[in-house]
Amino acid sequence: MAPAIIMNATQFNVEFEQKGTNSKCELNSWEICAFKWTDVSVPSEKKLFIWSCGGYTSQDLLQQNGYGSFLPDPKNRYHYWVSFLSGRQRYFLITDDLAVMTVAYEAYELERIDMQTDVRISGIGISLVSNLEGHEVLYLALASSGASWEMKMKSKFEELPIDQVQNLENGYQEWLQDQEKTAGFKVIDEKISIDYANMLIRKASGLVVTVRRTFHDGLWFHYSQSAHQTRIHLKINDIQVDNQLPACSFPCALSVVPPPSQGDEVKKPFLEFSCNMRQSEHSHVLQINYLHILIQEFAIRLDQVLINELLDLIAVEEISYNKASFLKDLEMIYTQLSQKVLIAKTKNQSIFYDDLQISPVMTHLSYSQGRAPAKGQQRHYGSEFANLILKSIGVTVTECDNVIFRLAFFERKSVFYNYNQLMTEIQWHYTQQFIKQLYVLVLGLDIIGNPFGLIRDLQSGFQGLFYEPYKGAIQGPEEFAEGLATGVKGLFSHTVGGTAGAVSRITGTIGKGLAALTLDDEYQRKRQEALNRRPANVGEGILVSSKGLGQSVFEGVTGVFTKPLEGAQQGGVTGFAKGVGHGLVGVVTRPVSGVVDFASGTMNAIKMVTGNEEQHKSLRPMRLIRRDKIVRPYNVQDAVGAKIFSVCLTLLSSSHVH
């Protein structure tokens, strides 16, 4: 396991040493020797192997495969050097034979492809249903990228920046509505003008090029294989996961965060995976030349109810252990030794990673305990344990909304790892990154108003105030005035909306804590359903909040009499005693919770009007599953009708109309 084995297959002598040391060695013609680093205290990325042959001198890191040509003597012919792996040992060969260099390097890039597969899916939806409970849990959708505009550069099309794509698409929709659809160039911005009839773009320099309007598939997968190489390329353009449970805290559980509108960035897929592997003909060590994973900014929004449902889905039912089960387990013992050796060898086999990189990960995290479980709903022991932990921490301390985690990229070059070592490295890297970001989680709690998010909103507002006028000043004085107005509007919306959002988070968390103190699961469910119905304007928000305040006061006062009767009907004397306790607690906590919810609802309405709140709409209504719990093909009319019927029942129940 020397850093390299040096082989001299020339008529010249070769001198070599480590850079910065006086330990020069000489290798005669047609000789071979092992090379080691003289000064091991130097970092690996700074160690250099210096070698000379004739009058030519060069250097190498002895980490990556490579090759080259040189002239040892102006009167002589070209010689070649090649650095390659044989198993886990690196060799550095200097030769005067091109065929020998080619065979040693094993240049498989141009070899014939034996098999190639391309999979393209425009869009696909996957529905996760609990058929035992009779409701839909999650709906996952992979969608296309939307309209994209590409400009032809030489022999291929290149995608235009995001801001130009938006301008071109808006102009194209206006052109489609035009009855005449006349040809001719139309100015889009200071850089380009377009002729939609002939699909031509004219740049500011006067150059006219072809343009096309296209769509990128939601899922694209490419696989190709040759005798010694395998290539895998995967792209997922857009993804969204909707929480389909009734009265959930967040209708969208996973979504892509759109990139900023300004700048010359092109739209990229949400997930891109690219890998190039090669298997040497005379070695069992797999070499991964290129492995890159690119993940765009995304948001995760979870509540405890969704976590409980997922735990229930994967819960393992208890089975009886009989003789047949015992014999089946006994058969698993008699596994052939060769199979065990193969499995162990696969896990412990080292792989050479030439270029491994996982892009930085930026995640928006939101969490809420959500509503109480429905009556008679059983929970898995795992969800009960998680709920107990969260309850012990406190309902107010476990609420967070839009907390941003920034995890640095993971990169390794020219290293040997087996599977366990690589997983340990990745796990340790992201564990360290998460620990460094814990302050973001603390400063993002709703109970203190998420000050980190407030500072981020103010920063975005001031950035827009300076960026928008500067962007307009490049185009002209009129555009400067428009940019100034846009910047002032953005500053106002981020300042007012951010402040209102901070106050709303504090009051909303306190209101949720007070609602939990009522010990009334039905009241908590109704409250969550009312919070999910977002108003369209400030007036509607104040009206809905006022109605909720009056209802809380009314139910708190009447609960002193109704709760004992309800408890007596369900549990006799014990239920009557519990009902008395619930009624006495509710007469204090419900009105106070209503007052806090009134303030929270008003601030939420102000935040929505300022446009400083990111809206995430569900892709489709929840699937309707009838009482027979048979999962049928999705029907839009049935789903919309069931949703309207559910809303009507909720409104009737909250208004005490039976």
PDB file of C-alpha atoms in Angstrom, residues 338-587:
ATOM      1  CA  SER A 338     -20.923 -19.014   0.229  1.00  0.00           C
ATOM      2  CA  GLN A 339     -23.954 -16.695   0.369  1.00  0.00           C
ATOM      3  CA  LYS A 340     -22.903 -15.308   3.743  1.00  0.00           C
ATOM      4  CA  VAL A 341     -19.366 -14.733   2.474  1.00  0.00           C
ATOM      5  CA  LEU A 342     -20.730 -12.950  -0.609  1.00  0.00           C
ATOM      6  CA  ILE A 343     -22.917 -10.651   1.496  1.00  0.00           C
ATOM      7  CA  ALA A 344     -20.085  -9.835   3.902  1.00  0.00           C
ATOM      8  CA  LYS A 345     -17.671  -9.235   1.032  1.00  0.00           C
ATOM      9  CA  THR A 346     -20.111  -6.877  -0.695  1.00  0.00           C
ATOM     10  CA  LYS A 347     -20.523  -4.735   2.416  1.00  0.00           C
ATOM     11  CA  ASN A 348     -16.820  -4.636   3.247  1.00  0.00           C
ATOM     12  CA  GLN A 349     -15.528  -4.183  -0.295  1.00  0.00           C
ATOM     13  CA  SER A 350     -13.797  -0.839  -0.741  1.00  0.00           C
ATOM     14  CA  ILE A 351     -14.848   1.436  -3.598  1.00  0.00           C
ATOM     15  CA  PHE A 352     -12.698   4.194  -5.041  1.00  0.00           C
ATOM     16  CA  TYR A 353     -14.603   7.513  -5.136  1.00  0.00           C
ATOM     17  CA  ASP A 354     -12.886   9.880  -7.523  1.00  0.00           C
ATOM     18  CA  ASP A 355     -15.416  12.725  -7.184  1.00  0.00           C
ATOM     19  CA  LEU A 356     -18.268  12.469  -4.643  1.00  0.00           C
ATOM     20  CA  GLN A 357     -20.389  15.480  -3.772  1.00  0.00           C
ATOM     21  CA  ILE A 358     -23.783  16.126  -2.142  1.00  0.00           C
ATOM     22  CA  SER A 359     -24.982  19.687  -2.651  1.00  0.00           C
ATOM     23  CA  PRO A 360     -25.817  22.034   0.255  1.00  0.00           C
ATOM     24  CA  VAL A 361     -29.252  21.346   1.735  1.00  0.00           C
ATOM     25  CA  MET A 362     -31.581  24.204   2.674  1.00  0.00           C
ATOM     26  CA  THR A 363     -34.734  23.104   4.496  1.00  0.00           C
ATOM     27  CA  HIS A 364     -37.721  25.056   5.839  1.00  0.00           C
ATOM     28  CA  LEU A 365     -39.057  23.120   8.838  1.00  0.00           C
ATOM     29  CA  SER A 366     -42.475  23.567  10.441  1.00  0.00           C
ATOM     30  CA  TYR A 367     -43.968  21.435  13.187  1.00  0.00           C
ATOM     31  CA  SER A 368     -47.189  21.480  15.181  1.00  0.00           C
ATOM     32  CA  GLN A 369     -48.812  19.050  17.580  1.00  0.00           C
ATOM     33  CA  GLY A 370     -52.001  19.477  15.598  1.00  0.00           C
ATOM     34  CA  ARG A 371     -55.480  18.523  16.645  1.00  0.00           C
ATOM     35  CA  ALA A 372     -56.538  15.871  19.128  1.00  0.00           C
ATOM     36  CA  PRO A 373     -57.337  12.355  17.868  1.00  0.00           C
ATOM     37  CA  ALA A 374     -60.885  11.510  16.878  1.00  0.00           C
ATOM     38  CA  LYS A 375     -63.133   9.718  19.300  1.00  0.00           C
ATOM     39  CA  GLY A 376     -62.443   6.030  19.461  1.00  0.00           C
ATOM     40  CA  GLN A 377     -59.289   6.321  17.381  1.00  0.00           C
ATOM     41  CA  GLN A 378     -56.544   3.982  18.560  1.00  0.00           C
ATOM     42  CA  ARG A 379     -52.918   4.975  18.456  1.00  0.00           C
ATOM     43  CA  HIS A 380     -49.806   2.880  17.947  1.00  0.00           C
ATOM     44  CA  TYR A 381     -47.581   2.598  20.994  1.00  0.00           C
ATOM     45  CA  GLY A 382     -44.810   4.443  19.136  1.00  0.00           C
ATOM     46  CA  SER A 383     -47.028   7.461  18.517  1.00  0.00           C
ATOM     47  CA  GLU A 384     -48.228   7.375  22.134  1.00  0.00           C
ATOM     48  CA  PHE A 385     -44.620   7.462  23.310  1.00  0.00           C
ATOM     49  CA  ALA A 386     -43.751  10.383  20.988  1.00  0.00           C
ATOM     50  CA  ASN A 387     -46.886  12.239  22.108  1.00  0.00           C
ATOM     51  CA  LEU A 388     -45.970  11.702  25.772  1.00  0.00           C
ATOM     52  CA  ILE A 389     -42.485  13.169  25.201  1.00  0.00           C
ATOM     53  CA  LEU A 390     -43.887  16.221  23.439  1.00  0.00           C
ATOM     54  CA  LYS A 391     -46.556  16.742  26.078  1.00  0.00           C
ATOM     55  CA  SER A 392     -43.913  16.599  28.789  1.00  0.00           C
ATOM     56  CA  ILE A 393     -41.929  19.328  27.007  1.00  0.00           C
ATOM     57  CA  GLY A 394     -45.027  21.448  26.687  1.00  0.00           C
ATOM     58  CA  VAL A 395     -47.387  22.290  23.857  1.00  0.00           C
ATOM     59  CA  THR A 396     -46.026  25.823  23.516  1.00  0.00           C
ATOM     60  CA  VAL A 397     -42.350  24.882  23.280  1.00  0.00           C
ATOM     61  CA  THR A 398     -42.829  22.334  20.483  1.00  0.00           C
ATOM     62  CA  GLU A 399     -44.464  24.701  17.952  1.00  0.00           C
ATOM     63  CA  CYS A 400     -42.278  26.127  15.172  1.00  0.00           C
ATOM     64  CA  ASP A 401     -43.051  27.576  11.763  1.00  0.00           C
ATOM     65  CA  ASN A 402     -40.718  28.099   8.796  1.00  0.00           C
ATOM     66  CA  VAL A 403     -37.430  27.488  10.611  1.00  0.00           C
ATOM     67  CA  ILE A 404     -34.620  27.407   8.030  1.00  0.00           C
ATOM     68  CA  PHE A 405     -31.739  24.930   8.306  1.00  0.00           C
ATOM     69  CA  ARG A 406     -28.688  25.379   6.077  1.00  0.00           C
ATOM     70  CA  LEU A 407     -26.500  22.276   5.887  1.00  0.00           C
ATOM     71  CA  ALA A 408     -23.145  22.542   4.121  1.00  0.00           C
ATOM     72  CA  PHE A 409     -22.195  20.308   1.199  1.00  0.00           C
ATOM     73  CA  PHE A 410     -20.507  16.925   1.608  1.00  0.00           C
ATOM     74  CA  GLU A 411     -17.505  16.279  -0.636  1.00  0.00           C
ATOM     75  CA  ARG A 412     -14.836  13.613  -0.917  1.00  0.00           C
ATOM     76  CA  LYS A 413     -12.235  13.199  -3.652  1.00  0.00           C
ATOM     77  CA  SER A 414      -9.910  10.300  -4.459  1.00  0.00           C
ATOM     78  CA  VAL A 415     -10.692   8.139  -1.412  1.00  0.00           C
ATOM     79  CA  PHE A 416     -11.398   4.483  -0.695  1.00  0.00           C
ATOM     80  CA  TYR A 417     -14.572   3.744   1.297  1.00  0.00           C
ATOM     81  CA  ASN A 418     -16.621   0.666   1.913  1.00  0.00           C
ATOM     82  CA  TYR A 419     -20.361   0.990   2.449  1.00  0.00           C
ATOM     83  CA  ASN A 420     -20.250   1.247   6.244  1.00  0.00           C
ATOM     84  CA  GLN A 421     -17.434   3.797   6.211  1.00  0.00           C
ATOM     85  CA  LEU A 422     -19.224   6.026   3.707  1.00  0.00           C
ATOM     86  CA  MET A 423     -22.493   5.941   5.645  1.00  0.00           C
ATOM     87  CA  THR A 424     -20.630   6.797   8.851  1.00  0.00           C
ATOM     88  CA  GLU A 425     -18.912   9.756   7.170  1.00  0.00           C
ATOM     89  CA  ILE A 426     -22.183  11.134   5.790  1.00  0.00           C
ATOM     90  CA  GLN A 427     -24.024  10.640   9.089  1.00  0.00           C
ATOM     91  CA  TRP A 428     -21.259  12.328  11.081  1.00  0.00           C
ATOM     92  CA  HIS A 429     -21.085  15.260   8.655  1.00  0.00           C
ATOM     93  CA  TYR A 430     -24.805  16.073   8.792  1.00  0.00           C
ATOM     94  CA  THR A 431     -24.975  15.460  12.545  1.00  0.00           C
ATOM     95  CA  GLN A 432     -22.314  18.126  13.052  1.00  0.00           C
ATOM     96  CA  GLN A 433     -24.125  20.479  10.687  1.00  0.00           C
ATOM     97  CA  PHE A 434     -27.426  19.999  12.531  1.00  0.00           C
ATOM     98  CA  ILE A 435     -25.810  20.636  15.933  1.00  0.00           C
ATOM     99  CA  LYS A 436     -24.348  23.891  14.606  1.00  0.00           C
ATOM    100  CA  GLN A 437     -27.852  24.930  13.467  1.00  0.00           C
ATOM    101  CA  LEU A 438     -29.648  24.262  16.764  1.00  0.00           C
ATOM    102  CA  TYR A 439     -29.689  27.988  17.561  1.00  0.00           C
ATOM    103  CA  VAL A 440     -31.948  28.450  14.517  1.00  0.00           C
ATOM    104  CA  LEU A 441     -34.452  26.002  16.006  1.00  0.00           C
ATOM    105  CA  VAL A 442     -34.450  27.798  19.367  1.00  0.00           C
ATOM    106  CA  LEU A 443     -34.826  31.258  17.775  1.00  0.00           C
ATOM    107  CA  GLY A 444     -37.536  29.914  15.484  1.00  0.00           C
ATOM    108  CA  LEU A 445     -39.987  28.771  18.158  1.00  0.00           C
ATOM    109  CA  ASP A 446     -43.434  30.313  17.872  1.00  0.00           C
ATOM    110  CA  ILE A 447     -43.639  30.997  21.597  1.00  0.00           C
ATOM    111  CA  ILE A 448     -41.020  33.757  21.219  1.00  0.00           C
ATOM    112  CA  GLY A 449     -42.386  34.942  17.889  1.00  0.00           C
ATOM    113  CA  ASN A 450     -39.736  33.364  15.647  1.00  0.00           C
ATOM    114  CA  PRO A 451     -37.296  36.319  15.844  1.00  0.00           C
ATOM    115  CA  PHE A 452     -35.003  34.643  13.331  1.00  0.00           C
ATOM    116  CA  GLY A 453     -37.794  34.707  10.737  1.00  0.00           C
ATOM    117  CA  LEU A 454     -38.624  38.327  11.570  1.00  0.00           C
ATOM    118  CA  ILE A 455     -35.005  39.376  10.984  1.00  0.00           C
ATOM    119  CA  ARG A 456     -35.023  37.446   7.697  1.00  0.00           C
ATOM    120  CA  ASP A 457     -38.188  39.259   6.546  1.00  0.00           C
ATOM    121  CA  LEU A 458     -36.711  42.665   7.406  1.00  0.00           C
ATOM    122  CA  GLN A 459     -33.506  41.765   5.584  1.00  0.00           C
ATOM    123  CA  SER A 460     -35.474  40.772   2.462  1.00  0.00           C
ATOM    124  CA  GLY A 461     -37.424  44.026   2.613  1.00  0.00           C
ATOM    125  CA  PHE A 462     -34.334  46.246   2.798  1.00  0.00           C
ATOM    126  CA  GLN A 463     -32.592  44.174   0.135  1.00  0.00           C
ATOM    127  CA  GLY A 464     -35.515  44.729  -2.243  1.00  0.00           C
ATOM    128  CA  LEU A 465     -35.552  48.461  -1.413  1.00  0.00           C
ATOM    129  CA  PHE A 466     -32.009  48.827  -2.734  1.00  0.00           C
ATOM    130  CA  TYR A 467     -32.005  46.120  -5.407  1.00  0.00           C
ATOM    131  CA  GLU A 468     -35.199  47.004  -7.300  1.00  0.00           C
ATOM    132  CA  PRO A 469     -34.307  50.713  -7.942  1.00  0.00           C
ATOM    133  CA  TYR A 470     -30.776  49.699  -8.971  1.00  0.00           C
ATOM    134  CA  LYS A 471     -32.191  47.118 -11.367  1.00  0.00           C
ATOM    135  CA  GLY A 472     -34.535  49.719 -12.873  1.00  0.00           C
ATOM    136  CA  ALA A 473     -31.835  52.398 -13.123  1.00  0.00           C
ATOM    137  CA  ILE A 474     -29.949  50.189 -15.591  1.00  0.00           C
ATOM    138  CA  GLN A 475     -32.941  50.328 -17.973  1.00  0.00           C
ATOM    139  CA  GLY A 476     -33.940  53.991 -17.619  1.00  0.00           C
ATOM    140  CA  PRO A 477     -35.454  56.726 -15.397  1.00  0.00           C
ATOM    141  CA  GLU A 478     -39.034  55.401 -15.694  1.00  0.00           C
ATOM    142  CA  GLU A 479     -37.955  51.907 -14.724  1.00  0.00           C
ATOM    143  CA  PHE A 480     -36.023  53.416 -11.786  1.00  0.00           C
ATOM    144  CA  ALA A 481     -39.247  54.996 -10.458  1.00  0.00           C
ATOM    145  CA  GLU A 482     -41.115  51.708 -10.893  1.00  0.00           C
ATOM    146  CA  GLY A 483     -38.323  49.862  -9.115  1.00  0.00           C
ATOM    147  CA  LEU A 484     -38.358  52.354  -6.262  1.00  0.00           C
ATOM    148  CA  ALA A 485     -42.114  51.921  -5.842  1.00  0.00           C
ATOM    149  CA  THR A 486     -41.710  48.125  -5.896  1.00  0.00           C
ATOM    150  CA  GLY A 487     -38.919  48.294  -3.316  1.00  0.00           C
ATOM    151  CA  VAL A 488     -40.926  50.523  -0.955  1.00  0.00           C
ATOM    152  CA  LYS A 489     -43.947  48.225  -1.311  1.00  0.00           C
ATOM    153  CA  GLY A 490     -41.774  45.175  -0.567  1.00  0.00           C
ATOM    154  CA  LEU A 491     -40.224  46.864   2.474  1.00  0.00           C
ATOM    155  CA  PHE A 492     -43.679  47.750   3.826  1.00  0.00           C
ATOM    156  CA  SER A 493     -45.076  44.262   3.244  1.00  0.00           C
ATOM    157  CA  HIS A 494     -42.077  42.511   4.828  1.00  0.00           C
ATOM    158  CA  THR A 495     -41.952  44.894   7.809  1.00  0.00           C
ATOM    159  CA  VAL A 496     -45.674  44.979   8.598  1.00  0.00           C
ATOM    160  CA  GLY A 497     -46.274  41.361   7.585  1.00  0.00           C
ATOM    161  CA  GLY A 498     -43.243  40.093   9.498  1.00  0.00           C
ATOM    162  CA  THR A 499     -44.204  41.974  12.659  1.00  0.00           C
ATOM    163  CA  ALA A 500     -47.825  40.818  12.416  1.00  0.00           C
ATOM    164  CA  GLY A 501     -46.633  37.266  11.816  1.00  0.00           C
ATOM    165  CA  ALA A 502     -44.413  37.348  14.922  1.00  0.00           C
ATOM    166  CA  VAL A 503     -47.298  38.565  17.115  1.00  0.00           C
ATOM    167  CA  SER A 504     -49.623  36.011  15.508  1.00  0.00           C
ATOM    168  CA  ARG A 505     -47.228  33.154  16.269  1.00  0.00           C
ATOM    169  CA  ILE A 506     -46.960  34.122  19.925  1.00  0.00           C
ATOM    170  CA  THR A 507     -50.716  34.498  20.435  1.00  0.00           C
ATOM    171  CA  GLY A 508     -51.471  31.408  18.354  1.00  0.00           C
ATOM    172  CA  THR A 509     -49.126  29.239  20.429  1.00  0.00           C
ATOM    173  CA  ILE A 510     -50.567  30.560  23.685  1.00  0.00           C
ATOM    174  CA  GLY A 511     -54.073  29.924  22.342  1.00  0.00           C
ATOM    175  CA  LYS A 512     -53.169  26.343  21.477  1.00  0.00           C
ATOM    176  CA  GLY A 513     -51.779  25.823  24.963  1.00  0.00           C
ATOM    177  CA  LEU A 514     -54.983  27.209  26.528  1.00  0.00           C
ATOM    178  CA  ALA A 515     -57.081  25.009  24.264  1.00  0.00           C
ATOM    179  CA  ALA A 516     -55.105  21.979  25.456  1.00  0.00           C
ATOM    180  CA  LEU A 517     -55.879  22.938  29.063  1.00  0.00           C
ATOM    181  CA  THR A 518     -59.623  22.606  28.392  1.00  0.00           C
ATOM    182  CA  LEU A 519     -59.111  18.797  28.188  1.00  0.00           C
ATOM    183  CA  ASP A 520     -61.819  18.769  25.501  1.00  0.00           C
ATOM    184  CA  ASP A 521     -60.706  16.986  22.336  1.00  0.00           C
ATOM    185  CA  GLU A 522     -63.834  17.993  20.413  1.00  0.00           C
ATOM    186  CA  TYR A 523     -63.232  21.671  21.146  1.00  0.00           C
ATOM    187  CA  GLN A 524     -59.609  21.368  19.984  1.00  0.00           C
ATOM    188  CA  ARG A 525     -60.693  19.748  16.699  1.00  0.00           C
ATOM    189  CA  LYS A 526     -63.247  22.457  15.973  1.00  0.00           C
ATOM    190  CA  ARG A 527     -60.721  25.143  16.804  1.00  0.00           C
ATOM    191  CA  GLN A 528     -58.139  23.679  14.395  1.00  0.00           C
ATOM    192  CA  GLU A 529     -60.722  23.389  11.607  1.00  0.00           C
ATOM    193  CA  ALA A 530     -61.641  27.052  12.097  1.00  0.00           C
ATOM    194  CA  LEU A 531     -57.964  28.090  11.931  1.00  0.00           C
ATOM    195  CA  ASN A 532     -57.501  26.185   8.666  1.00  0.00           C
ATOM    196  CA  ARG A 533     -60.230  28.250   6.956  1.00  0.00           C
ATOM    197  CA  ARG A 534     -58.165  31.290   6.037  1.00  0.00           C
ATOM    198  CA  PRO A 535     -60.034  34.558   5.392  1.00  0.00           C
ATOM    199  CA  ALA A 536     -59.758  36.464   2.118  1.00  0.00           C
ATOM    200  CA  ASN A 537     -59.306  39.921   3.682  1.00  0.00           C
ATOM    201  CA  VAL A 538     -58.939  41.729   7.002  1.00  0.00           C
ATOM    202  CA  GLY A 539     -62.679  42.285   7.415  1.00  0.00           C
ATOM    203  CA  GLU A 540     -63.497  38.634   6.977  1.00  0.00           C
ATOM    204  CA  GLY A 541     -60.673  37.713   9.337  1.00  0.00           C
ATOM    205  CA  ILE A 542     -61.964  40.008  12.090  1.00  0.00           C
ATOM    206  CA  LEU A 543     -65.515  38.714  11.537  1.00  0.00           C
ATOM    207  CA  VAL A 544     -64.472  35.069  11.805  1.00  0.00           C
ATOM    208  CA  SER A 545     -62.307  35.795  14.865  1.00  0.00           C
ATOM    209  CA  SER A 546     -65.180  37.685  16.544  1.00  0.00           C
ATOM    210  CA  LYS A 547     -67.522  34.787  15.877  1.00  0.00           C
ATOM    211  CA  GLY A 548     -64.999  32.369  17.379  1.00  0.00           C
ATOM    212  CA  LEU A 549     -64.615  34.596  20.450  1.00  0.00           C
ATOM    213  CA  GLY A 550     -68.377  34.705  21.047  1.00  0.00           C
ATOM    214  CA  GLN A 551     -68.690  30.978  20.552  1.00  0.00           C
ATOM    215  CA  SER A 552     -65.838  30.278  23.015  1.00  0.00           C
ATOM    216  CA  VAL A 553     -67.444  32.454  25.696  1.00  0.00           C
ATOM    217  CA  PHE A 554     -70.861  30.861  25.127  1.00  0.00           C
ATOM    218  CA  GLU A 555     -69.544  27.280  25.217  1.00  0.00           C
ATOM    219  CA  GLY A 556     -67.396  28.051  28.262  1.00  0.00           C
ATOM    220  CA  VAL A 557     -70.382  29.313  30.260  1.00  0.00           C
ATOM    221  CA  THR A 558     -72.833  26.640  29.124  1.00  0.00           C
ATOM    222  CA  GLY A 559     -70.224  23.900  29.534  1.00  0.00           C
ATOM    223  CA  VAL A 560     -70.621  24.115  33.331  1.00  0.00           C
ATOM    224  CA  PHE A 561     -74.077  22.558  32.854  1.00  0.00           C
ATOM    225  CA  THR A 562     -73.687  20.496  29.662  1.00  0.00           C
ATOM    226  CA  LYS A 563     -70.392  18.742  30.386  1.00  0.00           C
ATOM    227  CA  PRO A 564     -71.564  16.943  33.560  1.00  0.00           C
ATOM    228  CA  LEU A 565     -74.650  15.689  31.702  1.00  0.00           C
ATOM    229  CA  GLU A 566     -72.584  14.449  28.761  1.00  0.00           C
ATOM    230  CA  GLY A 567     -70.150  12.749  31.148  1.00  0.00           C
ATOM    231  CA  ALA A 568     -72.984  11.061  33.051  1.00  0.00           C
ATOM    232  CA  GLN A 569     -74.442   9.684  29.803  1.00  0.00           C
ATOM    233  CA  GLN A 570     -71.104   8.186  28.761  1.00  0.00           C
ATOM    234  CA  GLY A 571     -69.502   7.100  32.050  1.00  0.00           C
ATOM    235  CA  GLY A 572     -72.066   7.219  34.817  1.00  0.00           C
ATOM    236  CA  VAL A 573     -70.937   8.655  38.144  1.00  0.00           C
ATOM    237  CA  THR A 574     -67.261   8.720  37.090  1.00  0.00           C
ATOM    238  CA  GLY A 575     -68.134  10.469  33.849  1.00  0.00           C
ATOM    239  CA  PHE A 576     -70.297  12.977  35.760  1.00  0.00           C
ATOM    240  CA  ALA A 577     -67.342  13.845  38.017  1.00  0.00           C
ATOM    241  CA  LYS A 578     -65.054  14.276  35.000  1.00  0.00           C
ATOM    242  CA  GLY A 579     -67.692  16.411  33.292  1.00  0.00           C
ATOM    243  CA  VAL A 580     -67.873  18.707  36.316  1.00  0.00           C
ATOM    244  CA  GLY A 581     -64.102  19.128  36.208  1.00  0.00           C
ATOM    245  CA  HIS A 582     -64.104  19.800  32.452  1.00  0.00           C
ATOM    246  CA  GLY A 583     -66.901  22.323  32.819  1.00  0.00           C
ATOM    247  CA  LEU A 584     -65.197  24.246  35.616  1.00  0.00           C
ATOM    248  CA  VAL A 585     -61.881  24.328  33.735  1.00  0.00           C
ATOM    249  CA  GLY A 586     -63.569  25.301  30.466  1.00  0.00           C
ATOM    250  CA  VAL A 587     -65.465  28.250  31.952  1.00  0.00           C
TER     251      VAL A 587
END
